[in-house]
Amino acid sequence: MSLKYITPAERFKKYLPKDYVELVDYGPFGKTQDQAGPGNMGQFKELVEEHPMCSGCWMAYYIRLIFASLPCPEETVTLGTAGCGRLAISQAAVPFVYGNYGDQNAMASGLSRAFRLRFPDKTKDVITIAGDGGTMDIGFSMTMHSWIRGERFTTIMLDNEVYGNTGGQESGMSPKGAVLKMAPFGKNFEKMPATGLAIAAGCVYVVRMSPTNIKKAAKVIRRAIFVAREVGPTFIQAYTSCNIEYSIPTEEVFADAKAQEKDRFQFEEFMTDEAKAVIERVEAEEKAASKARKAASKAAAAEVN
Amino acid sequence: MYYVAKVDSNMCAEYKCNTCTLYCPEANTLMFDKAGNTSWVDIDRCKGCALCVYVCTDMLNRDCITMEMPNVGEG
Ligand SMILES: Cc1ncc(C[n+]2csc(CCOP(=O)(O)OP(=O)(O)O)c2C)c(N)n1
Ligand code: SF4
Ligand code: SF4
Ligand code: SF4
Ligand SMILES: [Mg+2]
């Protein structure tokens, strides 16, 4: 997509659905993070529409955060697969590609290459967002090979440590001993070392986190996207609890995410030197642009007075 | 219907705060009115998880949000 493609003719607006017009007028398209980003969610029309994910789902929350953090939503395509997350990802105002189970990183490889050929003058962001089953079990070979090939796009794993969508089977990412509906005696094996695998396979920016600090979580999402544009594959493993399969009372979901920060999801951030150089450059540019905007609006206000 | 979140705007407006709106799992649901300096709930979209109550009461030690049965069928 592009901003031009999304924006309707003024005269045509009254025939369009209300939510679409609200997105055009109050959405984040073409705006900066200061104007419409994670820090002021609830004050602009967000990209994610109503969806059927469960009440209090932390995965739904993180998806909300991903979409609010996108550096350029009008030039982004997401890819996903079966699992709870796609229920909300498919309801966002960003093109979403949905294929066979677990093939999101294979599709994203082709798509990101095609974008670079078709739009050499543009920056298109390709992001796969899938569950732990989709990323590390059934999609494992396609995930690993995309990384080994050095494909330049971002992989986000919504790690709820279970097959949530199909009623509680253990996954490679479930912790050892986890008792689940379809692992009634407790899981026998260790949780897979996802970030270690990503680094070994050649990811140039890798983070494991429990998204409780909005600023930090948004920064990581944006870093992963910026680095994938230029350097190579990037990977985020985020704790996105399943309150249904792990029996977490919904009002305690946030507290649980905070507890996980000290447990299995301690913050880990890896970057290569090349990735670090991109991050430093882009963040310095953003800071300077934001400073210039603030100065300009201050000057404009002074002129009015 | 089920219990949904309700913000006491008078209490909320005393704080310069929009913390709960940043942690609702649903987008476009728990909104913040900058002019009135208060958060508010679009009850048609609220799923009743009470995560916002945790934020306001347990984290911030305020009690501006309660879970209440909405009056449906009216209006
Ligand atoms: C080829 C194939 N096998 C099995 C399924 C059934 N299936 C749907 S979702 C899912 C697992 C979801 O687990 P995960 O990827 O962790 O996502 P979650 O629902 O936990 O977010 C499975 C096995 C399928 N859709 N396609
Ligand atoms: S089953 Fe679990 S992960 Fe899926 S929507 Fe419900 S709470 Fe979220
Ligand atoms: S957390 Fe409480 S005080 Fe803060 S905006 Fe929400 S309701 Fe108001
Ligand atoms: S109860 Fe849950 S869904 Fe409703 S406004 Fe609060 S956090 Fe959002
Ligand atoms: Mg899962």
Tab-separated table of C-alpha atoms and ligand atoms in Angstrom:
chain	number	residue	atom	x	y	z
A	1	MET	CA	0.000	0.000	0.000
A	2	SER	CA	0.961	3.603	0.097
A	3	LEU	CA	-0.443	6.675	1.743
A	4	LYS	CA	-1.897	7.865	-1.559
A	5	TYR	CA	-3.697	4.589	-2.039
A	6	ILE	CA	-5.312	4.728	1.401
A	7	THR	CA	-6.523	8.329	1.279
A	8	PRO	CA	-9.970	8.709	-0.295
A	9	ALA	CA	-11.193	11.752	-2.246
A	10	GLU	CA	-12.836	14.186	0.170
A	11	ARG	CA	-16.186	13.937	-1.676
A	12	PHE	CA	-16.184	10.169	-1.457
A	13	LYS	CA	-15.736	10.067	2.315
A	14	LYS	CA	-19.422	10.162	3.192
A	15	TYR	CA	-19.994	6.852	1.371
A	16	LEU	CA	-17.231	5.012	3.206
A	17	PRO	CA	-17.587	3.001	6.439
A	18	LYS	CA	-17.158	5.109	9.573
A	19	ASP	CA	-14.177	3.126	10.833
A	20	TYR	CA	-12.342	3.663	7.554
A	21	VAL	CA	-12.889	7.408	7.588
A	22	GLU	CA	-11.823	7.557	11.243
A	23	LEU	CA	-8.628	5.751	10.302
A	24	VAL	CA	-7.909	8.244	7.551
A	25	ASP	CA	-8.658	11.263	9.729
A	26	TYR	CA	-7.416	10.103	13.139
A	27	GLY	CA	-5.245	7.076	12.372
A	28	PRO	CA	-1.454	6.814	12.463
A	29	PHE	CA	-0.891	6.830	8.681
A	30	GLY	CA	1.766	9.317	7.709
A	31	LYS	CA	2.197	10.472	11.320
A	32	THR	CA	5.160	10.357	13.651
A	33	GLN	CA	5.399	8.318	16.838
A	34	ASP	CA	5.031	11.521	18.891
A	35	GLN	CA	1.699	12.176	17.188
A	36	ALA	CA	0.326	8.632	17.087
A	37	GLY	CA	2.491	6.042	18.786
A	38	PRO	CA	2.474	3.731	21.792
A	39	GLY	CA	2.872	6.646	24.213
A	40	ASN	CA	-0.508	8.100	23.306
A	41	MET	CA	-2.564	5.018	22.558
A	42	GLY	CA	-6.173	5.804	23.411
A	43	GLN	CA	-5.874	9.239	21.828
A	44	PHE	CA	-5.850	8.293	18.135
A	45	LYS	CA	-7.612	5.707	16.013
A	46	GLU	CA	-5.522	2.574	16.277
A	47	LEU	CA	-5.007	0.167	13.403
A	48	VAL	CA	-6.361	-2.922	15.153
A	49	GLU	CA	-10.131	-3.305	14.918
A	50	GLU	CA	-12.462	-5.438	17.029
A	51	HIS	CA	-11.416	-9.105	17.072
A	52	PRO	CA	-12.398	-12.339	18.808
A	53	MET	CA	-9.324	-12.934	20.999
A	54	CYS	CA	-10.163	-13.734	24.645
A	55	SER	CA	-10.843	-11.180	27.356
A	56	GLY	CA	-7.627	-9.967	28.964
A	57	CYS	CA	-5.352	-11.709	26.452
A	58	TRP	CA	-1.783	-10.429	26.755
A	59	MET	CA	-1.120	-11.577	23.208
A	60	ALA	CA	-3.894	-9.280	22.010
A	61	TYR	CA	-2.249	-6.516	24.032
A	62	TYR	CA	1.170	-7.079	22.462
A	63	ILE	CA	-0.375	-7.119	18.987
A	64	ARG	CA	-1.956	-3.752	19.798
A	65	LEU	CA	1.503	-2.522	20.768
A	66	ILE	CA	3.160	-3.907	17.614
A	67	PHE	CA	0.752	-2.025	15.378
A	68	ALA	CA	1.122	1.215	17.340
A	69	SER	CA	4.923	0.929	17.055
A	70	LEU	CA	5.196	0.408	13.285
A	71	PRO	CA	7.536	3.016	11.766
A	72	CYS	CA	5.520	3.138	8.543
A	73	PRO	CA	2.194	1.252	8.640
A	74	GLU	CA	1.220	2.311	5.120
A	75	GLU	CA	4.299	0.555	3.740
A	76	THR	CA	4.098	-2.554	5.921
A	77	VAL	CA	2.881	-6.087	5.227
A	78	THR	CA	2.409	-8.655	7.985
A	79	LEU	CA	2.371	-12.412	7.538
A	80	GLY	CA	1.026	-14.977	9.946
A	81	THR	CA	-0.357	-18.414	10.385
A	82	ALA	CA	-2.954	-20.441	12.294
A	83	GLY	CA	-3.013	-19.633	15.997
A	84	CYS	CA	-4.702	-17.082	18.222
A	85	GLY	CA	-2.722	-14.044	17.092
A	86	ARG	CA	-3.973	-14.065	13.514
A	87	LEU	CA	-7.490	-13.414	14.851
A	88	ALA	CA	-6.407	-9.856	15.689
A	89	ILE	CA	-3.582	-9.360	13.181
A	90	SER	CA	-6.041	-10.019	10.360
A	91	GLN	CA	-8.291	-7.255	11.756
A	92	ALA	CA	-5.678	-4.519	11.475
A	93	ALA	CA	-5.619	-1.942	8.695
A	94	VAL	CA	-2.357	-3.327	7.336
A	95	PRO	CA	-2.243	-5.984	4.592
A	96	PHE	CA	-1.961	-9.446	6.137
A	97	VAL	CA	-0.863	-12.589	4.318
A	98	TYR	CA	-2.032	-15.915	5.709
A	99	GLY	CA	-0.777	-19.175	4.287
A	100	ASN	CA	-0.432	-22.800	5.308
A	101	TYR	CA	0.477	-23.550	8.875
A	102	GLY	CA	4.000	-22.484	9.724
A	103	ASP	CA	5.060	-21.217	6.297
A	104	GLN	CA	5.072	-17.499	7.203
A	105	ASN	CA	8.861	-17.105	7.051
A	106	ALA	CA	9.066	-18.877	3.686
A	107	MET	CA	6.388	-16.581	2.251
A	108	ALA	CA	8.030	-13.534	3.800
A	109	SER	CA	11.344	-14.480	2.173
A	110	GLY	CA	9.766	-14.347	-1.278
A	111	LEU	CA	7.702	-11.275	-0.518
A	112	SER	CA	10.533	-9.171	0.899
A	113	ARG	CA	12.751	-10.091	-2.070
A	114	ALA	CA	9.957	-9.243	-4.509
A	115	PHE	CA	9.395	-5.871	-2.839
A	116	ARG	CA	13.072	-5.000	-3.177
A	117	LEU	CA	12.946	-5.823	-6.887
A	118	ARG	CA	9.602	-4.190	-7.616
A	119	PHE	CA	10.061	-1.071	-5.448
A	120	PRO	CA	13.802	-0.386	-5.380
A	121	ASP	CA	13.160	3.242	-4.453
A	122	LYS	CA	10.885	2.445	-1.501
A	123	THR	CA	11.227	0.983	1.965
A	124	LYS	CA	8.730	-1.809	2.527
A	125	ASP	CA	8.577	-3.469	5.940
A	126	VAL	CA	7.805	-7.186	6.067
A	127	ILE	CA	7.037	-8.721	9.450
A	128	THR	CA	6.006	-12.240	10.355
A	129	ILE	CA	3.954	-12.496	13.545
A	130	ALA	CA	3.142	-16.026	14.645
A	131	GLY	CA	2.754	-18.201	17.709
A	132	ASP	CA	5.397	-20.365	19.330
A	133	GLY	CA	3.917	-23.443	17.618
A	134	GLY	CA	3.903	-21.714	14.245
A	135	THR	CA	7.399	-20.291	14.622
A	136	MET	CA	9.389	-22.907	16.524
A	137	ASP	CA	7.527	-26.232	16.034
A	138	ILE	CA	5.574	-26.737	12.834
A	139	GLY	CA	7.212	-23.777	11.049
A	140	PHE	CA	10.652	-24.530	12.485
A	141	SER	CA	12.475	-25.462	9.287
A	142	MET	CA	11.073	-22.494	7.400
A	143	THR	CA	11.945	-20.139	10.239
A	144	MET	CA	15.491	-21.472	10.532
A	145	HIS	CA	16.196	-21.528	6.800
A	146	SER	CA	14.986	-17.965	6.318
A	147	TRP	CA	17.476	-16.912	8.986
A	148	ILE	CA	20.282	-19.048	7.599
A	149	ARG	CA	19.724	-17.467	4.190
A	150	GLY	CA	19.945	-14.036	5.796
A	151	GLU	CA	16.519	-12.884	4.617
A	152	ARG	CA	15.943	-9.247	5.502
A	153	PHE	CA	12.660	-9.113	7.412
A	154	THR	CA	11.463	-9.242	11.019
A	155	THR	CA	10.198	-12.343	12.812
A	156	ILE	CA	8.084	-11.849	15.941
A	157	MET	CA	7.180	-14.899	17.999
A	158	LEU	CA	4.107	-14.533	20.209
A	159	ASP	CA	5.297	-16.946	22.883
A	160	ASN	CA	2.419	-18.066	25.092
A	161	GLU	CA	4.231	-21.346	25.728
A	162	VAL	CA	1.356	-23.469	24.447
A	163	TYR	CA	-0.897	-24.201	21.474
A	164	GLY	CA	-3.587	-21.840	22.677
A	165	ASN	CA	-5.841	-21.862	19.658
A	166	THR	CA	-6.323	-25.623	19.650
A	167	GLY	CA	-6.944	-26.067	23.351
A	168	GLY	CA	-3.696	-26.567	25.236
A	169	GLN	CA	-1.166	-28.925	23.649
A	170	GLU	CA	2.430	-28.531	24.834
A	171	SER	CA	4.780	-26.802	22.418
A	172	GLY	CA	8.549	-26.756	22.158
A	173	MET	CA	8.356	-23.448	23.990
A	174	SER	CA	6.351	-24.747	26.980
A	175	PRO	CA	8.563	-24.908	30.056
A	176	LYS	CA	9.583	-28.281	31.435
A	177	GLY	CA	6.988	-29.611	33.837
A	178	ALA	CA	4.122	-27.482	32.469
A	179	VAL	CA	0.836	-29.247	33.117
A	180	LEU	CA	-1.573	-28.469	30.312
A	181	LYS	CA	-4.912	-29.862	29.221
A	182	MET	CA	-3.224	-32.084	26.679
A	183	ALA	CA	-0.020	-32.589	28.636
A	184	PRO	CA	-1.682	-33.825	31.840
A	185	PHE	CA	1.433	-35.436	33.319
A	186	GLY	CA	3.569	-32.366	32.713
A	187	LYS	CA	5.964	-31.663	29.872
A	188	ASN	CA	9.058	-33.854	29.880
A	189	PHE	CA	11.448	-31.648	27.917
A	190	GLU	CA	13.142	-28.277	28.305
A	191	LYS	CA	11.855	-25.061	26.738
A	192	MET	CA	13.596	-24.508	23.404
A	193	PRO	CA	16.405	-21.901	23.453
A	194	ALA	CA	14.809	-19.727	20.760
A	195	THR	CA	17.120	-16.727	20.970
A	196	GLY	CA	20.226	-18.938	20.953
A	197	LEU	CA	18.952	-20.687	17.831
A	198	ALA	CA	18.268	-17.329	16.186
A	199	ILE	CA	21.774	-16.060	16.886
A	200	ALA	CA	23.343	-19.311	15.679
A	201	ALA	CA	21.284	-19.152	12.484
A	202	GLY	CA	22.493	-15.640	11.682
A	203	CYS	CA	19.892	-13.210	13.042
A	204	VAL	CA	21.594	-9.850	13.442
A	205	TYR	CA	19.253	-8.418	16.082
A	206	VAL	CA	17.616	-10.691	18.653
A	207	VAL	CA	15.521	-9.859	21.711
A	208	ARG	CA	13.703	-11.872	24.342
A	209	MET	CA	11.359	-9.917	26.540
A	210	SER	CA	8.146	-9.719	28.476
A	211	PRO	CA	6.433	-6.590	27.140
A	212	THR	CA	5.494	-4.702	30.293
A	213	ASN	CA	7.394	-1.481	29.687
A	214	ILE	CA	5.733	0.172	26.706
A	215	LYS	CA	8.621	2.424	25.753
A	216	LYS	CA	11.115	-0.405	25.845
A	217	ALA	CA	8.856	-2.845	23.986
A	218	ALA	CA	8.132	-0.284	21.260
A	219	LYS	CA	11.803	0.578	20.912
A	220	VAL	CA	12.679	-3.091	20.414
A	221	ILE	CA	9.977	-3.572	17.754
A	222	ARG	CA	11.214	-0.515	15.860
A	223	ARG	CA	14.866	-1.512	16.164
A	224	ALA	CA	14.054	-4.958	14.773
A	225	ILE	CA	12.285	-3.371	11.801
A	226	PHE	CA	15.000	-0.775	11.076
A	227	VAL	CA	17.769	-3.357	11.196
A	228	ALA	CA	15.879	-5.804	8.952
A	229	ARG	CA	15.571	-3.081	6.304
A	230	GLU	CA	19.320	-2.877	5.872
A	231	VAL	CA	21.274	-5.621	7.539
A	232	GLY	CA	19.596	-9.014	7.912
A	233	PRO	CA	17.046	-11.136	9.764
A	234	THR	CA	15.807	-9.901	13.135
A	235	PHE	CA	13.904	-11.793	15.807
A	236	ILE	CA	11.790	-10.925	18.845
A	237	GLN	CA	10.576	-13.542	21.297
A	238	ALA	CA	7.866	-11.895	23.378
A	239	TYR	CA	6.007	-13.370	26.327
A	240	THR	CA	2.320	-13.124	25.500
A	241	SER	CA	0.562	-15.225	28.121
A	242	CYS	CA	-2.463	-17.383	27.451
A	243	ASN	CA	-4.686	-16.737	30.449
A	244	ILE	CA	-7.042	-19.519	29.364
A	245	GLU	CA	-4.558	-22.398	29.111
A	246	TYR	CA	-2.410	-21.258	32.049
A	247	SER	CA	-5.437	-20.344	34.204
A	248	ILE	CA	-4.360	-16.784	34.966
A	249	PRO	CA	-7.217	-14.605	36.289
A	250	THR	CA	-7.537	-11.808	33.720
A	251	GLU	CA	-7.003	-9.006	36.218
A	252	GLU	CA	-3.635	-10.606	37.115
A	253	VAL	CA	-2.362	-10.935	33.560
A	254	PHE	CA	-0.170	-7.840	33.815
A	255	ALA	CA	1.256	-8.924	37.166
A	256	ASP	CA	2.074	-12.319	35.638
A	257	ALA	CA	3.869	-10.643	32.717
A	258	LYS	CA	5.916	-8.663	35.236
A	259	ALA	CA	6.772	-11.806	37.182
A	260	GLN	CA	7.946	-13.468	33.947
A	261	GLU	CA	10.366	-10.614	33.440
A	262	LYS	CA	12.352	-12.054	36.340
A	263	ASP	CA	11.828	-15.668	35.322
A	264	ARG	CA	11.865	-17.216	31.840
A	265	PHE	CA	11.640	-13.924	29.961
A	266	GLN	CA	14.487	-11.911	31.395
A	267	PHE	CA	15.416	-9.168	28.973
A	268	GLU	CA	18.070	-10.201	26.494
A	269	GLU	CA	19.196	-8.052	23.554
A	270	PHE	CA	21.781	-9.151	21.012
A	271	MET	CA	22.983	-7.114	18.057
A	272	THR	CA	25.854	-7.336	15.608
A	273	ASP	CA	28.126	-4.317	15.114
A	274	GLU	CA	26.458	-3.606	11.790
A	275	ALA	CA	23.014	-3.710	13.421
A	276	LYS	CA	24.235	-1.431	16.197
A	277	ALA	CA	25.463	1.136	13.682
A	278	VAL	CA	22.031	1.222	12.006
A	279	ILE	CA	20.242	1.582	15.338
A	280	GLU	CA	22.501	4.417	16.469
A	281	ARG	CA	22.109	6.257	13.183
A	282	VAL	CA	18.297	5.893	12.925
A	283	GLU	CA	17.690	6.777	16.577
A	284	ALA	CA	19.882	9.872	16.293
A	285	GLU	CA	17.989	10.921	13.155
A	286	GLU	CA	14.636	10.407	14.891
A	287	LYS	CA	15.754	12.395	17.914
A	288	ALA	CA	16.932	15.297	15.748
A	289	ALA	CA	13.689	15.274	13.715
A	290	SER	CA	11.558	15.274	16.858
A	291	LYS	CA	13.612	18.139	18.304
A	292	ALA	CA	13.219	20.130	15.082
A	293	ARG	CA	9.437	19.535	15.063
A	294	LYS	CA	9.149	20.714	18.664
A	295	ALA	CA	11.169	23.831	17.927
A	296	ALA	CA	9.048	24.555	14.835
A	297	SER	CA	5.762	24.214	16.712
A	298	LYS	CA	7.116	26.403	19.510
A	299	ALA	CA	8.093	29.050	16.965
A	300	ALA	CA	4.652	28.801	15.315
A	301	ALA	CA	2.949	29.233	18.703
A	302	ALA	CA	5.113	32.282	19.472
A	303	GLU	CA	4.120	33.815	16.140
A	304	VAL	CA	0.395	33.411	16.955
A	305	ASN	CA	0.889	35.099	20.320
B	1	MET	CA	-24.384	-8.665	29.188
B	2	TYR	CA	-21.379	-8.876	31.507
B	3	TYR	CA	-19.490	-6.511	33.788
B	4	VAL	CA	-17.589	-3.812	31.941
B	5	ALA	CA	-15.191	-1.127	33.091
B	6	LYS	CA	-16.482	2.255	34.178
B	7	VAL	CA	-14.256	5.250	34.855
B	8	ASP	CA	-15.222	7.794	37.504
B	9	SER	CA	-14.297	10.837	35.424
B	10	ASN	CA	-14.359	13.265	38.323
B	11	MET	CA	-11.830	11.217	40.266
B	12	CYS	CA	-9.701	10.410	37.219
B	13	ALA	CA	-9.485	14.049	36.107
B	14	GLU	CA	-7.674	14.894	39.346
B	15	TYR	CA	-4.609	13.042	38.080
B	16	LYS	CA	-2.666	13.932	34.989
B	17	CYS	CA	-2.625	10.323	33.890
B	18	ASN	CA	-3.473	8.061	30.992
B	19	THR	CA	-1.783	4.912	32.232
B	20	CYS	CA	-4.721	2.498	32.046
B	21	THR	CA	-5.402	3.416	28.413
B	22	LEU	CA	-1.906	2.196	27.549
B	23	TYR	CA	-2.491	-1.277	28.995
B	24	CYS	CA	-5.954	-2.311	27.821
B	25	PRO	CA	-5.553	-5.381	25.597
B	26	GLU	CA	-8.157	-4.029	23.192
B	27	ALA	CA	-7.455	-1.189	20.762
B	28	ASN	CA	-9.864	1.762	20.499
B	29	THR	CA	-11.635	0.743	23.710
B	30	LEU	CA	-10.238	2.460	26.796
B	31	MET	CA	-9.806	5.972	25.455
B	32	PHE	CA	-8.329	9.177	26.839
B	33	ASP	CA	-10.026	12.539	26.527
B	34	LYS	CA	-7.246	15.095	26.667
B	35	ALA	CA	-9.537	18.115	27.036
B	36	GLY	CA	-11.409	16.593	29.988
B	37	ASN	CA	-8.217	14.939	31.281
B	38	THR	CA	-9.983	11.641	31.844
B	39	SER	CA	-10.063	8.149	30.439
B	40	TRP	CA	-13.372	6.677	29.283
B	41	VAL	CA	-14.614	3.294	28.109
B	42	ASP	CA	-16.331	2.401	24.855
B	43	ILE	CA	-18.484	-0.260	26.536
B	44	ASP	CA	-19.431	-1.972	23.268
B	45	ARG	CA	-15.796	-2.943	22.870
B	46	CYS	CA	-14.821	-3.639	26.497
B	47	LYS	CA	-14.333	-7.361	27.183
B	48	GLY	CA	-14.520	-7.023	30.966
B	49	CYS	CA	-11.045	-8.303	31.823
B	50	ALA	CA	-10.462	-5.749	34.627
B	51	LEU	CA	-6.823	-5.306	33.667
B	52	CYS	CA	-7.438	-1.562	33.818
B	53	VAL	CA	-8.669	-1.942	37.409
B	54	TYR	CA	-5.371	-3.635	38.240
B	55	VAL	CA	-3.487	-0.692	36.719
B	56	CYS	CA	-5.474	2.032	38.464
B	57	THR	CA	-6.055	0.343	41.827
B	58	ASP	CA	-3.185	-2.088	42.394
B	59	MET	CA	-0.401	-0.296	40.556
B	60	LEU	CA	-1.268	3.353	41.057
B	61	ASN	CA	-3.193	3.110	44.325
B	62	ARG	CA	-6.185	4.972	42.941
B	63	ASP	CA	-9.685	3.631	42.608
B	64	CYS	CA	-11.127	5.392	39.589
B	65	ILE	CA	-12.287	2.295	37.696
B	66	THR	CA	-14.994	-0.131	38.755
B	67	MET	CA	-16.535	-3.104	36.980
B	68	GLU	CA	-20.242	-2.551	36.511
B	69	MET	CA	-23.201	-4.100	34.744
B	70	PRO	CA	-24.106	-1.721	31.933
B	71	ASN	CA	-27.659	-0.623	31.303
B	72	VAL	CA	-28.335	-2.265	27.971
B	73	GLY	CA	-31.592	-1.939	26.111
B	74	GLU	CA	-31.984	1.709	27.009
B	75	GLY	CA	-31.645	4.455	24.430
C	1	LIG	C1	-1.032	-28.030	9.020
C	1	LIG	C2	-1.828	-27.713	10.225
C	1	LIG	N1	-1.718	-28.513	11.322
C	1	LIG	C3	-2.429	-28.227	12.429
C	1	LIG	C4	-3.258	-27.142	12.473
C	1	LIG	C5	-4.068	-26.869	13.702
C	1	LIG	N2	-3.587	-25.762	14.466
C	1	LIG	C6	-4.175	-24.549	14.410
C	1	LIG	S1	-3.495	-23.423	15.438
C	1	LIG	C7	-2.376	-24.590	16.002
C	1	LIG	C8	-1.373	-24.308	17.069
C	1	LIG	C9	-1.310	-22.936	17.537
C	1	LIG	O1	-0.266	-22.792	18.443
C	1	LIG	P1	0.673	-21.533	18.364
C	1	LIG	O2	1.324	-21.445	17.044
C	1	LIG	O3	1.566	-21.552	19.553
C	1	LIG	O4	-0.346	-20.305	18.440
C	1	LIG	P2	-1.280	-19.855	19.665
C	1	LIG	O5	-2.669	-20.285	19.305
C	1	LIG	O6	-0.779	-20.452	20.915
C	1	LIG	O7	-1.150	-18.372	19.648
C	1	LIG	C10	-2.561	-25.800	15.374
C	1	LIG	C11	-1.786	-27.030	15.665
C	1	LIG	C12	-3.365	-26.346	11.309
C	1	LIG	N3	-4.140	-25.257	11.279
C	1	LIG	N4	-2.650	-26.652	10.214
C	2	SF4	S1	-6.736	-18.921	24.020
C	2	SF4	FE1	-5.111	-17.887	25.177
C	2	SF4	S2	-3.722	-16.920	23.653
C	2	SF4	FE2	-5.658	-17.506	22.627
C	2	SF4	S3	-6.892	-15.623	22.660
C	2	SF4	FE3	-7.457	-16.846	24.465
C	2	SF4	S4	-6.115	-16.115	26.139
C	2	SF4	FE4	-5.250	-15.382	24.185
C	3	SF4	S1	-5.187	4.744	35.600
C	3	SF4	FE1	-6.841	5.613	36.851
C	3	SF4	S2	-6.233	7.740	37.175
C	3	SF4	FE2	-4.992	6.954	35.476
C	3	SF4	S3	-6.176	7.528	33.624
C	3	SF4	FE3	-6.797	5.448	34.206
C	3	SF4	S4	-8.616	5.766	35.482
C	3	SF4	FE4	-7.561	7.719	35.386
C	4	SF4	S1	-11.974	-4.170	31.431
C	4	SF4	FE1	-10.334	-4.866	30.035
C	4	SF4	S2	-11.197	-4.539	27.974
C	4	SF4	FE2	-12.452	-3.333	29.404
C	4	SF4	S3	-11.525	-1.282	29.371
C	4	SF4	FE3	-10.597	-2.412	31.104
C	4	SF4	S4	-8.711	-3.288	30.263
C	4	SF4	FE4	-10.001	-2.698	28.526
C	5	MG	MG	1.270	-20.550	21.328
